[in-house]
């Protein structure tokens, strides 16, 4: 269970905005943060990842406090046991796909998962190639594999498929669902695509100007 009760004053293209979010996410769910650009979706993801600090409130994951403003407690990103995938893939250009995964796994850990993920993501023939030689879809599959190599509790996805063509996007949606179920993840996705939200999500949180204005199953929210 992820319990979020946070506030953060943000400044965007539309001026100053107060992000106020209180919600709960059940373990094993795939949920989507949905809303227009500037609604606070990516900022929420960054606060969950520990890359942005809330002004007030707390974040608790499976009983462990990740952030508590009152106690001055803010768990470092590397201690949150999360996987993160952004739009820009962020693969190391000087490393092969396999080396990217090995670097993310770190030392003193069983490397068998690297081969397992390369196989699941259909990257078997691409493991020794560098990112610049791969297509956008192949790079994104490598980025997903890298995010999962340490078997995180929580997977955070910031519009990871938005730059891909429709056919590749549909194929990677299937990969996402497979990985989410196989690895028993709790996944939080940011997406603007209603069809994608319907296909992937158990639950949707709709944000508008920093406020949670609606939530529920996709079929209910988008009626």
mmCIF file of C-alpha atoms in Angstrom:
data_model
loop_
_atom_site.group_PDB
_atom_site.id
_atom_site.type_symbol
_atom_site.label_atom_id
_atom_site.label_comp_id
_atom_site.label_asym_id
_atom_site.label_seq_id
_atom_site.Cartn_x
_atom_site.Cartn_y
_atom_site.Cartn_z
ATOM 1 C CA UNK A 1 0.000 0.000 0.000
ATOM 2 C CA UNK A 2 1.228 3.459 -0.926
ATOM 3 C CA UNK A 3 -0.268 6.315 1.121
ATOM 4 C CA UNK A 4 0.326 9.812 -0.251
ATOM 5 C CA UNK A 5 -0.633 13.057 1.487
ATOM 6 C CA UNK A 6 1.527 15.874 0.115
ATOM 7 C CA UNK A 7 1.569 19.553 -0.786
ATOM 8 C CA UNK A 8 4.002 21.337 -3.065
ATOM 9 C CA UNK A 9 3.977 24.863 -4.413
ATOM 10 C CA UNK A 10 4.993 24.777 -8.076
ATOM 11 C CA UNK A 11 5.664 27.403 -10.721
ATOM 12 C CA UNK A 12 4.829 26.565 -14.313
ATOM 13 C CA UNK A 13 3.862 28.210 -17.584
ATOM 14 C CA UNK A 14 0.493 29.194 -16.108
ATOM 15 C CA UNK A 15 2.040 30.759 -13.002
ATOM 16 C CA UNK A 16 2.081 29.532 -9.414
ATOM 17 C CA UNK A 17 0.119 26.417 -8.472
ATOM 18 C CA UNK A 18 -0.388 24.518 -5.219
ATOM 19 C CA UNK A 19 -0.251 20.770 -5.735
ATOM 20 C CA UNK A 20 -2.348 19.029 -3.077
ATOM 21 C CA UNK A 21 -2.697 15.272 -3.343
ATOM 22 C CA UNK A 22 -4.115 12.730 -0.939
ATOM 23 C CA UNK A 23 -4.585 9.181 -2.224
ATOM 24 C CA UNK A 24 -3.924 5.521 -1.604
ATOM 25 C CA UNK A 25 -2.619 2.907 -4.043
ATOM 26 C CA UNK A 26 -3.046 -0.801 -3.320
ATOM 27 C CA UNK A 27 -0.079 -3.129 -3.651
ATOM 28 C CA UNK A 28 0.046 -4.747 -7.098
ATOM 29 C CA UNK A 29 -2.141 -2.132 -8.795
ATOM 30 C CA UNK A 30 -1.299 -0.390 -12.051
ATOM 31 C CA UNK A 31 -2.618 3.153 -11.689
ATOM 32 C CA UNK A 32 -2.466 6.152 -13.998
ATOM 33 C CA UNK A 33 -2.089 9.838 -13.213
ATOM 34 C CA UNK A 34 -4.139 11.523 -15.922
ATOM 35 C CA UNK A 35 -4.703 15.172 -16.772
ATOM 36 C CA UNK A 36 -3.623 18.077 -18.943
ATOM 37 C CA UNK A 37 -0.021 19.270 -19.113
ATOM 38 C CA UNK A 38 0.868 21.276 -16.022
ATOM 39 C CA UNK A 39 -1.646 19.498 -13.789
ATOM 40 C CA UNK A 40 1.101 18.184 -11.492
ATOM 41 C CA UNK A 41 1.443 14.583 -12.725
ATOM 42 C CA UNK A 42 5.194 14.527 -13.369
ATOM 43 C CA UNK A 43 5.885 16.515 -10.193
ATOM 44 C CA UNK A 44 3.950 13.888 -8.231
ATOM 45 C CA UNK A 45 6.026 11.130 -9.818
ATOM 46 C CA UNK A 46 9.240 13.004 -9.015
ATOM 47 C CA UNK A 47 8.202 13.405 -5.372
ATOM 48 C CA UNK A 48 7.482 9.677 -5.135
ATOM 49 C CA UNK A 49 10.922 9.016 -6.632
ATOM 50 C CA UNK A 50 12.635 11.361 -4.156
ATOM 51 C CA UNK A 51 13.801 13.690 -6.925
ATOM 52 C CA UNK A 52 11.575 16.552 -5.735
ATOM 53 C CA UNK A 53 10.812 17.370 -2.096
ATOM 54 C CA UNK A 54 7.227 18.138 -0.992
ATOM 55 C CA UNK A 55 6.670 21.234 1.140
ATOM 56 C CA UNK A 56 4.362 19.412 3.533
ATOM 57 C CA UNK A 57 2.873 15.996 4.212
ATOM 58 C CA UNK A 58 4.079 12.426 4.098
ATOM 59 C CA UNK A 59 4.584 9.407 1.847
ATOM 60 C CA UNK A 60 4.388 5.897 3.307
ATOM 61 C CA UNK A 61 5.040 2.730 1.285
ATOM 62 C CA UNK A 62 4.190 -0.672 2.768
ATOM 63 C CA UNK A 63 4.458 0.794 6.252
ATOM 64 C CA UNK A 64 7.849 2.409 5.609
ATOM 65 C CA UNK A 65 7.971 6.228 5.713
ATOM 66 C CA UNK A 66 9.641 7.615 2.604
ATOM 67 C CA UNK A 67 8.920 11.241 3.440
ATOM 68 C CA UNK A 68 7.658 13.031 6.523
ATOM 69 C CA UNK A 69 7.866 16.828 6.555
ATOM 70 C CA UNK A 70 7.057 17.150 10.244
ATOM 71 C CA UNK A 71 9.927 14.841 11.246
ATOM 72 C CA UNK A 72 12.306 16.164 8.589
ATOM 73 C CA UNK A 73 12.569 12.694 7.114
ATOM 74 C CA UNK A 74 13.252 12.198 3.376
ATOM 75 C CA UNK A 75 14.499 8.786 2.210
ATOM 76 C CA UNK A 76 17.147 9.011 -0.532
ATOM 77 C CA UNK A 77 16.030 7.888 -4.021
ATOM 78 C CA UNK A 78 18.486 4.968 -4.034
ATOM 79 C CA UNK A 79 16.906 3.620 -0.842
ATOM 80 C CA UNK A 80 13.305 3.701 -2.092
ATOM 81 C CA UNK A 81 13.565 0.489 -4.117
ATOM 82 C CA UNK A 82 11.943 1.981 -7.194
ATOM 83 C CA UNK A 83 12.358 1.705 -10.952
ATOM 84 C CA UNK A 84 11.886 4.865 -13.019
ATOM 85 C CA UNK A 85 11.443 5.323 -16.772
ATOM 86 C CA UNK A 86 11.182 8.786 -18.301
ATOM 87 C CA UNK A 87 10.404 9.848 -21.879
ATOM 88 C CA UNK A 88 14.047 10.334 -22.842
ATOM 89 C CA UNK A 89 15.172 6.736 -22.005
ATOM 90 C CA UNK A 90 18.398 8.060 -20.332
ATOM 91 C CA UNK A 91 20.517 5.070 -21.351
ATOM 92 C CA UNK A 92 24.282 5.482 -21.078
ATOM 93 C CA UNK A 93 25.374 6.032 -24.712
ATOM 94 C CA UNK A 94 28.874 4.603 -24.199
ATOM 95 C CA UNK A 95 27.553 1.275 -22.889
ATOM 96 C CA UNK A 96 25.873 -1.637 -24.630
ATOM 97 C CA UNK A 97 22.364 -2.702 -23.614
ATOM 98 C CA UNK A 98 23.785 -5.487 -21.461
ATOM 99 C CA UNK A 99 26.300 -3.115 -19.844
ATOM 100 C CA UNK A 100 23.516 -0.624 -19.057
ATOM 101 C CA UNK A 101 21.615 -3.357 -17.233
ATOM 102 C CA UNK A 102 24.732 -4.629 -15.468
ATOM 103 C CA UNK A 103 25.586 -1.114 -14.248
ATOM 104 C CA UNK A 104 22.034 -0.628 -12.914
ATOM 105 C CA UNK A 105 22.129 -4.004 -11.165
ATOM 106 C CA UNK A 106 25.298 -3.145 -9.286
ATOM 107 C CA UNK A 107 27.843 -5.479 -7.722
ATOM 108 C CA UNK A 108 27.296 -8.490 -5.495
ATOM 109 C CA UNK A 109 23.953 -9.355 -7.083
ATOM 110 C CA UNK A 110 22.839 -12.312 -9.169
ATOM 111 C CA UNK A 111 23.271 -11.363 -12.814
ATOM 112 C CA UNK A 112 20.849 -14.027 -14.096
ATOM 113 C CA UNK A 113 18.056 -11.446 -14.191
ATOM 114 C CA UNK A 114 19.910 -9.521 -16.922
ATOM 115 C CA UNK A 115 19.554 -12.374 -19.398
ATOM 116 C CA UNK A 116 15.983 -12.972 -18.239
ATOM 117 C CA UNK A 117 14.945 -9.369 -18.904
ATOM 118 C CA UNK A 118 16.773 -9.195 -22.240
ATOM 119 C CA UNK A 119 14.797 -12.279 -23.295
ATOM 120 C CA UNK A 120 11.426 -11.007 -21.996
ATOM 121 C CA UNK A 121 11.899 -7.654 -23.727
ATOM 122 C CA UNK A 122 12.870 -9.283 -27.028
ATOM 123 C CA UNK A 123 16.372 -7.789 -26.965
ATOM 124 C CA UNK A 124 18.247 -11.059 -27.404
ATOM 125 C CA UNK A 125 20.119 -10.007 -30.548
ATOM 126 C CA UNK A 126 20.674 -6.450 -29.339
ATOM 127 C CA UNK A 127 22.413 -6.983 -26.021
ATOM 128 C CA UNK A 128 25.852 -6.051 -27.332
ATOM 129 C CA UNK A 129 24.707 -2.952 -29.222
ATOM 130 C CA UNK A 130 24.858 0.647 -28.028
ATOM 131 C CA UNK A 131 21.738 2.839 -27.715
ATOM 132 C CA UNK A 132 22.476 5.038 -30.761
ATOM 133 C CA UNK A 133 22.248 1.967 -33.017
ATOM 134 C CA UNK A 134 18.759 1.071 -31.730
ATOM 135 C CA UNK A 135 15.310 2.287 -32.761
ATOM 136 C CA UNK A 136 13.176 4.296 -30.333
ATOM 137 C CA UNK A 137 11.141 1.241 -29.417
ATOM 138 C CA UNK A 138 14.240 -0.844 -28.815
ATOM 139 C CA UNK A 139 15.750 1.870 -26.624
ATOM 140 C CA UNK A 140 12.554 2.083 -24.621
ATOM 141 C CA UNK A 141 12.498 -1.684 -24.074
ATOM 142 C CA UNK A 142 16.100 -1.460 -22.867
ATOM 143 C CA UNK A 143 15.143 1.402 -20.521
ATOM 144 C CA UNK A 144 12.280 -0.665 -19.087
ATOM 145 C CA UNK A 145 14.581 -3.642 -18.590
ATOM 146 C CA UNK A 146 17.114 -1.438 -16.809
ATOM 147 C CA UNK A 147 14.418 -0.047 -14.493
ATOM 148 C CA UNK A 148 13.402 -3.574 -13.506
ATOM 149 C CA UNK A 149 16.818 -5.174 -13.110
ATOM 150 C CA UNK A 150 16.890 -4.638 -9.340
ATOM 151 C CA UNK A 151 13.340 -6.002 -8.961
ATOM 152 C CA UNK A 152 11.843 -2.783 -7.563
ATOM 153 C CA UNK A 153 8.736 -2.673 -5.403
ATOM 154 C CA UNK A 154 7.381 0.313 -7.315
ATOM 155 C CA UNK A 155 7.720 1.178 -11.011
ATOM 156 C CA UNK A 156 7.264 4.845 -11.990
ATOM 157 C CA UNK A 157 6.608 5.601 -15.664
ATOM 158 C CA UNK A 158 6.478 9.165 -16.993
ATOM 159 C CA UNK A 159 4.815 8.905 -20.422
ATOM 160 C CA UNK A 160 7.399 6.326 -21.503
ATOM 161 C CA UNK A 161 5.679 5.458 -24.785
ATOM 162 C CA UNK A 162 4.535 8.886 -25.976
ATOM 163 C CA UNK A 163 7.312 9.374 -28.560
ATOM 164 C CA UNK A 164 6.759 6.022 -30.274
ATOM 165 C CA UNK A 165 4.700 5.165 -33.342
ATOM 166 C CA UNK A 166 1.304 3.549 -32.774
ATOM 167 C CA UNK A 167 2.344 -0.012 -33.661
ATOM 168 C CA UNK A 168 5.427 0.034 -31.419
ATOM 169 C CA UNK A 169 3.436 1.665 -28.655
ATOM 170 C CA UNK A 170 0.800 -1.093 -28.670
ATOM 171 C CA UNK A 171 3.490 -3.780 -28.588
ATOM 172 C CA UNK A 172 5.252 -2.138 -25.646
ATOM 173 C CA UNK A 173 1.960 -1.776 -23.776
ATOM 174 C CA UNK A 174 1.722 -5.567 -23.917
ATOM 175 C CA UNK A 175 5.302 -5.839 -22.590
ATOM 176 C CA UNK A 176 4.428 -3.467 -19.751
ATOM 177 C CA UNK A 177 1.403 -5.486 -18.698
ATOM 178 C CA UNK A 178 3.397 -8.709 -18.826
ATOM 179 C CA UNK A 179 6.218 -7.296 -16.694
ATOM 180 C CA UNK A 180 3.836 -5.660 -14.226
ATOM 181 C CA UNK A 181 2.158 -9.009 -13.570
ATOM 182 C CA UNK A 182 5.251 -11.237 -13.760
ATOM 183 C CA UNK A 183 7.264 -9.156 -11.310
ATOM 184 C CA UNK A 184 4.368 -8.367 -8.976
ATOM 185 C CA UNK A 185 4.896 -4.630 -9.335
ATOM 186 C CA UNK A 186 2.972 -1.662 -8.094
ATOM 187 C CA UNK A 187 3.107 0.598 -11.144
ATOM 188 C CA UNK A 188 2.300 4.309 -11.418
ATOM 189 C CA UNK A 189 1.991 5.613 -14.962
ATOM 190 C CA UNK A 190 1.661 9.154 -16.280
ATOM 191 C CA UNK A 191 -0.255 9.192 -19.573
ATOM 192 C CA UNK A 192 -2.373 11.480 -21.762
ATOM 193 C CA UNK A 193 -3.611 8.628 -23.946
ATOM 194 C CA UNK A 194 -7.148 7.501 -22.981
ATOM 195 C CA UNK A 195 -6.882 4.245 -24.965
ATOM 196 C CA UNK A 196 -3.587 3.450 -23.223
ATOM 197 C CA UNK A 197 -5.106 4.190 -19.821
ATOM 198 C CA UNK A 198 -8.062 1.894 -20.575
ATOM 199 C CA UNK A 199 -5.779 -0.921 -21.669
ATOM 200 C CA UNK A 200 -3.249 -0.766 -18.834
ATOM 201 C CA UNK A 201 -4.854 0.682 -15.725
ATOM 202 C CA UNK A 202 -6.717 -0.771 -12.780
ATOM 203 C CA UNK A 203 -7.388 2.720 -11.419
ATOM 204 C CA UNK A 204 -7.115 6.320 -12.631
ATOM 205 C CA UNK A 205 -6.407 9.507 -10.687
ATOM 206 C CA UNK A 206 -7.453 12.628 -12.612
ATOM 207 C CA UNK A 207 -5.489 15.761 -11.739
ATOM 208 C CA UNK A 208 -6.453 19.300 -12.641
ATOM 209 C CA UNK A 209 -4.428 22.332 -11.593
ATOM 210 C CA UNK A 210 -2.761 20.376 -8.794
ATOM 211 C CA UNK A 211 -5.968 18.894 -7.369
ATOM 212 C CA UNK A 212 -7.398 15.396 -7.511
ATOM 213 C CA UNK A 213 -10.794 15.920 -9.151
ATOM 214 C CA UNK A 214 -11.815 12.347 -10.005
ATOM 215 C CA UNK A 215 -10.727 8.765 -9.510
ATOM 216 C CA UNK A 216 -11.932 5.264 -10.258
ATOM 217 C CA UNK A 217 -11.661 2.455 -12.816
ATOM 218 C CA UNK A 218 -11.039 3.740 -16.383
ATOM 219 C CA UNK A 219 -14.478 2.592 -17.543
ATOM 220 C CA UNK A 220 -16.079 4.757 -14.851
ATOM 221 C CA UNK A 221 -13.812 7.807 -15.136
ATOM 222 C CA UNK A 222 -14.087 8.084 -18.924
ATOM 223 C CA UNK A 223 -17.806 7.322 -19.279
#
